[in-house]
Amino acid sequence: MALMTSEEYLQSLGKMKPTVYVDGERVGNFVDHPLIRPAINITAKMYAMAQDPDYEGVLNTTSHLTGRKISRFNHIYQSTEDLQRALSMLRVTNQAVGACNMRCLTKELINPLYDTTFEIDRECGTDYHRRFKDYLIFLQDDDRMASAGVTDAKGDRRLRPSKQFDPDLYLRMVDKNEKGIIVRGAKMHQTGALTAHYLNVVPTTILDEDEKDYAVAFATPSDAPGLIHVFGRHALDERRYTGADLGNIKYDMHETMIIFNDLFVPWERVFMCGEYRFTGPLVENFIANHRYSYGGCRPGTFDVLIGAAKLIAEYNGIDRASHVREKLTEMSFLNETMWACAVAAAVQGVKKPSGWYQPDKLLANVTKLHVTSIPHELGKLAIDLAGGIVATLPSEKNLNNPEIGPLVRKYLRTKAELPVEDRMRIIRLIEFLVQGVTIPADYFGGGGPATQKMIIERETNFEYKKRLAKIIAGITEEDSENKAGKMMIDGVVAGCCDAYGRESCPLTQRS
Amino acid sequence: MALMTSEEYLQSLGKMKPTVYVDGERVGNFVDHPLIRPAINITAKMYAMAQDPDYEGVLNTTSHLTGRKISRFNHIYQSTEDLQRALSMLRVTNQAVGACNMRCLTKELINPLYDTTFEIDRECGTDYHRRFKDYLIFLQDDDRMASAGVTDAKGDRRLRPSKQFDPDLYLRMVDKNEKGIIVRGAKMHQTGALTAHYLNVVPTTILDEDEKDYAVAFATPSDAPGLIHVFGRHALDERRYTGADLGNIKYDMHETMIIFNDLFVPWERVFMCGEYRFTGPLVENFIANHRYSYGGCRPGTFDVLIGAAKLIAEYNGIDRASHVREKLTEMSFLNETMWACAVAAAVQGVKKPSGWYQPDKLLANVTKLHVTSIPHELGKLAIDLAGGIVATLPSEKNLNNPEIGPLVRKYLRTKAELPVEDRMRIIRLIEFLVQGVTIPADYFGGGGPATQKMIIERETNFEYKKRLAKIIAGITEEDSENKAGKMMIDGVVAGCCDAYGRESCPLTQRS
Amino acid sequence: MALMTSEEYLQSLGKMKPTVYVDGERVGNFVDHPLIRPAINITAKMYAMAQDPDYEGVLNTTSHLTGRKISRFNHIYQSTEDLQRALSMLRVTNQAVGACNMRCLTKELINPLYDTTFEIDRECGTDYHRRFKDYLIFLQDDDRMASAGVTDAKGDRRLRPSKQFDPDLYLRMVDKNEKGIIVRGAKMHQTGALTAHYLNVVPTTILDEDEKDYAVAFATPSDAPGLIHVFGRHALDERRYTGADLGNIKYDMHETMIIFNDLFVPWERVFMCGEYRFTGPLVENFIANHRYSYGGCRPGTFDVLIGAAKLIAEYNGIDRASHVREKLTEMSFLNETMWACAVAAAVQGVKKPSGWYQPDKLLANVTKLHVTSIPHELGKLAIDLAGGIVATLPSEKNLNNPEIGPLVRKYLRTKAELPVEDRMRIIRLIEFLVQGVTIPADYFGGGGPATQKMIIERETNFEYKKRLAKIIAGITEEDSENKAGKMMIDGVVAGCCDAYGRESCPLTQRS
Amino acid sequence: MALMTSEEYLQSLGKMKPTVYVDGERVGNFVDHPLIRPAINITAKMYAMAQDPDYEGVLNTTSHLTGRKISRFNHIYQSTEDLQRALSMLRVTNQAVGACNMRCLTKELINPLYDTTFEIDRECGTDYHRRFKDYLIFLQDDDRMASAGVTDAKGDRRLRPSKQFDPDLYLRMVDKNEKGIIVRGAKMHQTGALTAHYLNVVPTTILDEDEKDYAVAFATPSDAPGLIHVFGRHALDERRYTGADLGNIKYDMHETMIIFNDLFVPWERVFMCGEYRFTGPLVENFIANHRYSYGGCRPGTFDVLIGAAKLIAEYNGIDRASHVREKLTEMSFLNETMWACAVAAAVQGVKKPSGWYQPDKLLANVTKLHVTSIPHELGKLAIDLAGGIVATLPSEKNLNNPEIGPLVRKYLRTKAELPVEDRMRIIRLIEFLVQGVTIPADYFGGGGPATQKMIIERETNFEYKKRLAKIIAGITEEDSENKAGKMMIDGVVAGCCDAYGRESCPLTQRS
């Protein structure tokens, strides 16, 4: 089957019947709901871009399983170049929608699951990898989107899943039979859940032997009976009802809390069931893959913010002031830092035995840790350039009132030749990008900063660096056993160079 | 007349008939409008607190003009202690409402106008100071609130008021007669405009000789014909219509753009009219007075945020984690920094010839410059502690739905003993305080950071510091003319110590 | 006896015979040793300034014990004004020497000891306070300087004093008899140790019951037998031997490690001996008093750095560039932040039962925490303005070489009218202030940042702030028992206002 | 000729006779001068590492000109992989010496000169590229090091080279004849000048038509008559005379100010002479190439600092404290950020017509801008972990004194099993790395932060980002002429992707 057009995508969603609640009320036609449609518009844009010859090489690629043309969002990385191309795709697509591109959620879980199912089968003689590849070919060939269910309700964060006062605070299998398994629990913050055809689900944390029932991974249609989507609110969501003062006029974020109310999953869609020892590798795979991605998509969104900041500076007549130029330059500097860290994580990616390329774990976490602070800084700088009016601008609806419309227009104008609407819309866009949903999402998508620090600490080769210091300080002599040369190569291999996947390490030229 | 109770205050507002537009529609009963009432609740709370014996010394004081008991919001500072007490009032009142206290806008302009009208009269033989004192006694005795109109529409920021393509982009006198003057223009970001009985207006910038018509200061009732209030939007404003997910359940911000559509002001309420040379001192007075205030009120609001951050950490079970304690400590550290800078600006205040005490200009600007960055940092830390759910929490309305209410309740609970509503409300409060209106307001209230830097540069005694460096480096000898001793006293006097008002300089013990 | 002149001070030092080692060698005439003399010059300057009529009110005051004129360095604070005046003294004196003023070490320990000896006597019926007052009058009347011994060797920081592998890693009493006590141990980082006549010693940490022998406080002459001073190195110390490229041509830092090699202390100079329960209050007193002081002295030193930075910008011709002005402004902003926090800590000081005024503990720690990061930032900005030449400037000695002197002079000149020596000396001064000893000292004097955070956490009234948040969020109703009014007063009292010493709380006007 | 061993390198230096002054005195045997030898040790280590089979692929490569084996330091980048391998070489070599590797100065100028001479010849029909290649083959085959002369004396920074009061403040040709040219001027901050056989020289800035005489580039032996090296001081330099308390026991920095006292350069070594229009491209080439390099070498040096910080934490017993772990993690995070930005600049390098690969200009400047602030932060964190003793540690020489040696040893010990010397040396190493020369060098090597910001501003495609914002905000429609698709590809190409050198753009898959 060929790749879907955006119309075919919308039709495919129209046939689905998910259970959806918004603000306490059951939603019938979710596709046209004013709070959900803007997110569906985003995904439809992804399908449209894939049809555009200009984006051919960006959004599409060839399946390593079938040799057929597929969406790059549904691809398993086969090289460090694939890792880099994914970043370019993320930046371009976020630029196009000025928000999350939604569809990248598919690649976030298919990549780690591909690798982990391979490893489980290899060690346990199970059948997961075959099942997963069948499912993957189905997604690829039908050009489907699948969102990603990771974060559990979690309850008391001090306590392990099995020690919570309610055992369902982490999603778990509550029953199984010969046809499949029954799962119960909830997944929070499900970006793109209602723009997707399928939902992939994995555990959110590393599990112990007595937590086998929590060690489940699977896929399910987004409208399966037993799944309930509860709409998550954003700061500016209600404006979508009136359609005014939107900032981003066509696109918006969308997250749901998904409740698994004793959902049935057939065995063919179960990819882990009790193999708790593989939750560690699965989480690691997910983390590396998800966290490096933020260095692709966020710079795309913030390209839009930087453009808006430059425009509002021009509209206000301050664009040549040196402090304004300094701030715009700072915005670019910070934005490119996120990008550069992700590119380096991609370049230093490593090939796993399954054939999948994993981004460098250390640099993937360095990337994401920047994404927990740089967006705040960018938001602050954009507000600095736009002024306090971001928080006090009257509604654009006033312009249509015959009595005050002309007066509001008169006083919000800054230059004779500049339409007032342009200035108001750019201010609203900055409000959308800064006051809207993005920043907390940046903070916590893929885990808050404390979790990145944990990995950075672990992936840093402190022992190697200590030995360097001892030699330089004259505490340890270099000798045959403790040779600087060897140590350094080893150290760099551990620290960055096995990045090159051992086949082509530029340090050693050995493979 | 005695101080008003909150009921009397509400009745007094009820008698007013201001022209108000919200989102393009004319508002009849503004007192009960869901988007305006929360701000009126704040001001009513200020009147209530003034009646509470516990706050007697905080919110009330004695008029230096009449000897009668008045609101401290309507007081002219007579000492550095007055400057300090104002800070305590601001912190306590902001703590009580978790937002701007609204009523402080009165003191922001009456203090600088008191001094500047004195100076104009002294030099020009005019009658402004007498008029102003009459008006002040009227405000004090009737216990009225007056908001503060400062920021003009401004148009193209590169151009001076008289060079804009539309001469009304800065407010100006367009006519005058024997009864009074006619003014035209607009004032932006008018906090508390509809919770106030009066509006005080001053120029926003220093004016030149050819801009005399812009050099006007006056007072007007908030509901005078010719005044139009256009409601300014906030990120979360529409939630007030449904009354759910408010965060701050009773109080909210409120700003309007005020259009002066050929407003008439009688001479008795005109306090400057063409004396352009005094716009400099007036702006200086306003800046020093307004900017130091931020170190009183913001710490009060952020006390609430710190409390909410501590609570959510406890609700989530992470409050003993070291990185959480570190972040809460950092929040307190930053909050107290704003406070401390303001206290120092108060302590180092100087007495002006009019008898008014002006906060130290250098430290007032140091205070405000912190307020342009610390709130962002506090917001970031609070979001870190609350988690991504700040941007994805489903509506509290879901709890009442019989089908999904129990499920949402089940999964959002973190501890058996903790009501789900408590956790949801604290998350909403953090959303309100961080995603809501506060932060851009912090940034720009009293001018953006570039304007503070301008004053800090000017108020820093670089010449004195250069001489210090030259002596230490051996470039200049200390000698009789260029004596370290004398220089240092001079330098400190210029830099900080005339702060003590010359009567009691702790450095010299000379007056 | 009258206050000493600087000549009398130098003579008084000349009569002392301390045991001193520099770089492994015993020093005979310590007063003229090139590495020690620059610190003695500083202290001599303090005595000189006290004789200068211009500084009469700054450096001198009246003893509350004798009514006689004394050095303010030897004074016990009797009011919040005293706390403020001490800050002015510190800023002015550090400005005069471009380094630590050395003599303030006296006030750092006499103030907390005055209060703690009072408390011990009150509870235990001991005689320490009388002894201490006698000693204090001796210091005051003879106009002596006493340095401050606090930080022990500490060994393994995980282990308590009594659990170290060597019991002497914390100073302790090893014997006592009817004449006095014998102590053994070491005190690190003793600023001004060899410029002082006496040394005051207190425990560095809070002690337990089984650590009574470590709970000793006392005074001893700096040249007592049994005391050994081992000179501590600084980055630029060896330049003092050749006398070139000094930066600060006359003054320099000086620290020693002092070894107490079974030192005898007579009972009349023992101020604590086993009363371990008072080590907590003593440490608290010391911390509050010492940490707020940094906001007085450091701004003085950095006034010199700011002056040097401005000069070098002028010498290089970049002083009007906007980024340069921005950086100089930032330097002033940061410097005044330290100052303002200290002023606020002084203003909010509290009177203890002994009559001593203690700076506000929360704000004292806020001050010091800034001092652990702002100096780094100031150093970075100064280097930015000076350029890489701070690390590559050839020696001024080259100027005297007939062959290359003219060439070096030719190429280091930036303007025809500017002597090369001036530029070189200002670069050296910046090197001295940034690369020299100051910054690590700023970091750790009075404890590193982690210790300030501990106190800030403890002194923040989180419970009060939590209650504020609950009321605003609608979780708790205000009611008679849990009344906002009362709570707020209590909260502010706990948080800042008992600062005012209860006699004159501006919030309540009670007492 | 084969690559030199380190012994051969030392012999080759021994045959040179440069004119050298240290602190005003002419130096005879510069190779053994205690202040110069540590830098020569570094370069000798580079030659030794190149002989080590473990580093074969790291430090050596194949000449694209001769096909012979050469030092990678003498290589012209032929691919983005070459750009990456250079970074690995820089990190490994800086790790080995705990300072600058010195020899990289060669590649800093040969790469940009290779490209610019090609361009001059192509446009002007000159012979520079042939000359340069001959010179390059000479360097490669003889395995020589050449340092890099860029920064002029500069005089008054406001004025252009031709407007200085002394025309020699920028290096210029003062005469020429048929054999060659005569140049006069000075180059500052010449790292590795005395460890190199040759010196390459280029203009420091972009020149105008009336500044043709300043537009000279050439190579000269380091000991040519007419060259005078004046040693630049470092904070800790004098310790090399006594050999104690060094920190880095074998290696140290070394910079000279080089005076060109009418130096003669034969035409065969002249690579630009008056072609002022090519000073722009040459400076651009140099900047991109030099600034990205900092992301290779600095992380290597700071690997040593991180190791030392971890060690001192262990020695002091605090390594498991959470704030200590947090700080060490932060150090790694920051260090890898510099590295990642450089890797991305390499990956996105572009092929120039000469065949040379230029690192991405935007990301190269992002890298370097981080290097102007991250090292300060790393230094601050290292000092935090080491404690104030970095600025007060007594000399190791005390350990040898029979009287106080045992006492100093007793009190500086932290654990029974840990030799005191180890702790002292690691403290000294931290002092060396933080207080020593590195940080100002990081700041200004390749230009201060203001110069990086200039390039970042220019290389950011603000126009493209503005169009993105207008489409999202609904100001501009996407249409055939202004199509999002096309714009985005264009924008990304301009912003990052032409990075891939157009041959293999991962966005378009077009070549």
Coordinates of C-alpha atoms in Angstrom, one line a residue, chain A residues 45 49 52-61 72 81 84-85 88-89 91-92 94-98 247-251 299-300 302-308 310-311 314-315 320 325-326 328-330 332-337 339-345 347-348 362-363 365-367 369-370 373 421-423 425-426 429 432 452-454 456-457 460 462-475 477-478 483-489 491-492 495-496 500 504-510, chain D residues 45 49 52-61 72 81 84-85 88-89 91-92 94-98 247-251 299-300 302-308 310-311 314-315 320 325-326 328-330 332-337 339-345 347-348 362-363 365-367 369-370 373 421-423 425-426 429 432 452-454 456-457 460 462-475 477-478 483-489 491-492 495-496 500 504-510:
Chain A
K45 CA 0.4 18.1 7.9
M49 CA 4.6 16.9 3.8
D52 CA 5.7 16.9 -1.2
P53 CA 8.6 16.2 -3.5
D54 CA 10.7 18.7 -1.6
Y55 CA 10.6 16.5 1.5
E56 CA 11.0 13.2 -0.2
G57 CA 14.3 12.5 1.3
V58 CA 13.5 14.0 4.6
L59 CA 10.2 12.3 5.6
N60 CA 10.4 9.1 3.7
T61 CA 12.9 6.2 3.5
R72 CA 10.8 7.8 8.2
E81 CA 23.3 8.7 9.1
Q84 CA 21.1 12.3 11.8
R85 CA 18.4 12.3 9.2
S88 CA 16.6 16.9 10.3
M89 CA 13.1 15.5 9.9
R91 CA 13.5 20.1 12.9
V92 CA 11.8 20.6 9.6
N94 CA 8.4 21.2 14.0
Q95 CA 9.2 24.3 12.0
A96 CA 6.2 23.6 9.9
V97 CA 3.7 23.4 12.7
G98 CA 5.3 25.6 15.5
G247 CA -1.3 32.6 18.2
N248 CA -0.8 29.3 16.3
I249 CA -3.9 29.6 14.2
K250 CA -4.1 26.0 13.0
Y251 CA -2.1 23.7 15.2
P299 CA 15.2 23.7 17.7
G300 CA 12.5 23.5 15.0
F302 CA 12.2 27.5 18.6
D303 CA 13.2 28.5 15.1
V304 CA 9.6 29.8 14.9
L305 CA 10.0 31.6 18.2
I306 CA 13.2 33.2 17.1
G307 CA 11.5 34.4 14.0
A308 CA 8.6 35.8 16.0
K310 CA 12.9 39.1 15.5
L311 CA 9.6 40.2 13.9
E314 CA 11.1 45.0 14.0
Y315 CA 7.4 45.9 14.6
R320 CA 18.8 47.6 15.7
R325 CA 20.6 42.0 18.7
E326 CA 22.5 40.5 21.6
L328 CA 18.4 37.4 19.3
T329 CA 22.0 36.1 18.9
E330 CA 21.7 34.5 22.3
S332 CA 20.2 31.4 18.2
F333 CA 23.2 30.3 20.2
L334 CA 21.1 28.4 22.7
N335 CA 18.9 26.9 20.1
E336 CA 21.9 25.6 18.1
T337 CA 23.4 24.1 21.3
W339 CA 20.8 20.8 18.0
A340 CA 24.5 20.3 18.1
C341 CA 24.3 18.0 21.1
A342 CA 21.8 15.9 19.4
V343 CA 23.8 15.7 16.2
A344 CA 26.8 14.6 18.2
A345 CA 24.7 12.0 19.9
V347 CA 27.2 10.7 15.0
Q348 CA 28.4 8.8 18.0
L362 CA 25.9 10.2 27.4
L363 CA 25.3 12.8 24.7
N365 CA 21.3 12.9 28.1
V366 CA 23.4 16.0 27.7
T367 CA 21.0 17.0 24.9
L369 CA 19.4 18.2 30.1
H370 CA 19.9 21.3 27.9
S373 CA 16.7 24.7 30.8
E421 CA -3.3 42.5 13.0
D422 CA 0.2 41.4 12.2
R423 CA 1.6 42.8 15.4
R425 CA -0.8 37.9 15.9
I426 CA 3.0 37.8 16.5
L429 CA 2.3 33.5 18.7
F432 CA 1.3 30.6 22.5
Q452 CA 19.2 12.8 32.9
K453 CA 21.8 13.6 35.6
M454 CA 21.6 10.0 36.8
I456 CA 25.2 11.4 32.8
E457 CA 26.8 10.4 36.1
T460 CA 30.9 9.4 32.6
F462 CA 35.4 8.9 36.2
E463 CA 37.9 6.2 36.8
Y464 CA 39.6 7.0 33.6
K465 CA 39.7 10.7 34.3
K466 CA 41.1 10.0 37.8
R467 CA 44.0 8.1 36.3
L468 CA 44.7 11.0 34.0
A469 CA 44.8 13.4 36.9
K470 CA 47.1 11.1 38.9
I471 CA 49.6 10.9 36.1
I472 CA 49.7 14.6 35.5
A473 CA 50.0 15.3 39.2
G474 CA 52.9 12.9 39.6
I475 CA 51.1 10.5 41.8
E477 CA 53.9 6.8 37.0
E478 CA 53.0 5.7 33.5
K483 CA 50.2 3.0 30.2
A484 CA 48.9 6.4 29.3
G485 CA 48.5 5.4 25.7
K486 CA 46.4 2.4 26.3
M487 CA 44.4 4.1 29.0
M488 CA 43.6 7.0 26.9
I489 CA 42.3 4.9 24.0
G491 CA 39.0 5.9 28.1
V492 CA 38.1 7.6 25.0
G495 CA 33.7 8.0 26.8
C496 CA 32.9 8.8 23.2
Y500 CA 31.6 5.3 16.2
S504 CA 35.2 2.8 12.1
C505 CA 36.6 4.3 15.2
P506 CA 38.5 7.4 14.1
L507 CA 40.9 7.0 17.0
T508 CA 42.1 3.6 16.4
Q509 CA 41.1 2.8 12.8
R510 CA 40.5 -0.7 14.0
Chain D
K45 CA 55.2 14.3 24.2
M49 CA 52.7 9.7 21.2
D52 CA 53.1 4.8 19.9
P53 CA 51.2 2.1 18.0
D54 CA 48.2 2.8 20.2
Y55 CA 47.9 6.3 18.7
E56 CA 48.8 5.4 15.1
G57 CA 45.3 6.3 13.8
V58 CA 44.9 9.2 16.1
L59 CA 48.0 11.3 15.6
N60 CA 49.1 10.2 12.1
T61 CA 47.5 10.2 8.7
R72 CA 47.8 14.8 11.6
E81 CA 35.6 12.6 9.0
Q84 CA 36.1 14.7 13.5
R85 CA 39.4 12.8 13.8
S88 CA 39.6 13.2 18.8
M89 CA 43.4 13.9 18.5
R91 CA 41.1 15.6 23.2
V92 CA 43.5 12.7 23.6
N94 CA 45.3 17.4 25.9
Q95 CA 44.3 14.6 28.3
A96 CA 47.9 13.4 28.1
V97 CA 49.4 16.7 29.2
G98 CA 46.8 18.4 31.3
G247 CA 50.4 20.8 40.2
N248 CA 51.3 19.7 36.7
I249 CA 54.7 18.3 37.4
K250 CA 56.0 18.1 33.9
Y251 CA 54.1 20.3 31.6
P299 CA 37.3 18.8 27.0
G300 CA 40.6 16.9 27.1
F302 CA 39.0 19.3 31.7
D303 CA 38.8 15.5 31.7
V304 CA 41.9 15.9 33.8
L305 CA 40.2 18.5 36.0
I306 CA 37.1 16.3 36.4
G307 CA 39.4 13.4 37.4
A308 CA 41.1 15.6 39.9
K310 CA 36.6 13.4 41.8
L311 CA 39.8 12.3 43.5
E314 CA 37.3 10.9 47.6
Y315 CA 40.3 12.1 49.5
R320 CA 29.1 10.1 48.1
R325 CA 27.8 13.9 42.9
E326 CA 25.6 16.5 41.4
L328 CA 30.7 16.1 39.3
T329 CA 27.8 15.3 37.0
E330 CA 27.4 18.9 36.1
S332 CA 30.7 16.2 32.9
F333 CA 27.6 17.7 31.4
L334 CA 29.3 21.0 30.7
N335 CA 32.5 19.3 29.3
E336 CA 30.5 17.1 26.9
T337 CA 28.6 20.2 25.7
W339 CA 32.7 18.5 22.8
A340 CA 29.3 17.9 21.2
C341 CA 29.1 21.3 19.7
A342 CA 32.5 20.8 18.0
V343 CA 31.5 17.3 16.8
A344 CA 28.4 18.8 15.2
A345 CA 30.5 21.6 13.6
V347 CA 29.9 16.7 10.9
Q348 CA 28.3 19.7 9.3
L362 CA 27.6 28.8 13.0
L363 CA 28.4 25.8 15.1
N365 CA 31.2 29.8 17.0
V366 CA 28.5 28.2 19.2
T367 CA 31.3 25.9 20.4
L369 CA 31.2 30.8 22.8
H370 CA 30.6 27.9 25.3
S373 CA 32.0 30.5 29.9
E421 CA 51.6 13.9 49.2
D422 CA 48.8 12.5 47.0
R423 CA 46.2 14.9 48.5
R425 CA 49.4 17.1 44.6
I426 CA 45.8 16.9 43.6
L429 CA 46.8 20.2 40.2
F432 CA 47.2 24.8 38.3
Q452 CA 31.7 34.9 18.4
K453 CA 28.3 36.6 18.9
M454 CA 29.0 38.7 15.8
I456 CA 26.4 33.8 15.3
E457 CA 24.2 36.7 14.5
T460 CA 21.7 32.8 11.8
F462 CA 16.6 35.2 10.7
E463 CA 14.7 35.9 7.5
Y464 CA 13.8 32.3 7.1
K465 CA 12.7 32.0 10.7
K466 CA 10.6 35.2 10.3
R467 CA 8.7 33.6 7.4
L468 CA 8.1 30.5 9.5
A469 CA 6.6 32.6 12.2
K470 CA 4.4 34.5 9.8
I471 CA 2.9 31.4 8.4
I472 CA 2.2 29.9 11.8
A473 CA 0.7 33.1 13.1
G474 CA -1.6 33.4 10.0
I475 CA 0.0 36.5 8.7
E477 CA -0.4 32.2 3.5
E478 CA 1.7 29.4 2.2
K483 CA 5.8 27.7 -0.1
A484 CA 6.5 26.3 3.3
G485 CA 8.1 23.2 1.8
K486 CA 10.5 25.1 -0.3
M487 CA 11.3 27.6 2.3
M488 CA 12.0 25.1 4.9
I489 CA 14.4 23.2 2.8
G491 CA 16.1 27.5 5.4
V492 CA 17.5 24.4 6.7
G495 CA 20.9 27.1 8.6
C496 CA 22.5 23.7 9.0
Y500 CA 26.7 18.4 4.7
S504 CA 25.2 14.4 0.6
C505 CA 22.6 16.5 2.2
P506 CA 20.5 14.2 4.4
L507 CA 17.5 16.4 3.9
T508 CA 17.2 16.4 0.2
Q509 CA 19.3 13.4 -0.9
R510 CA 20.3 15.6 -3.8

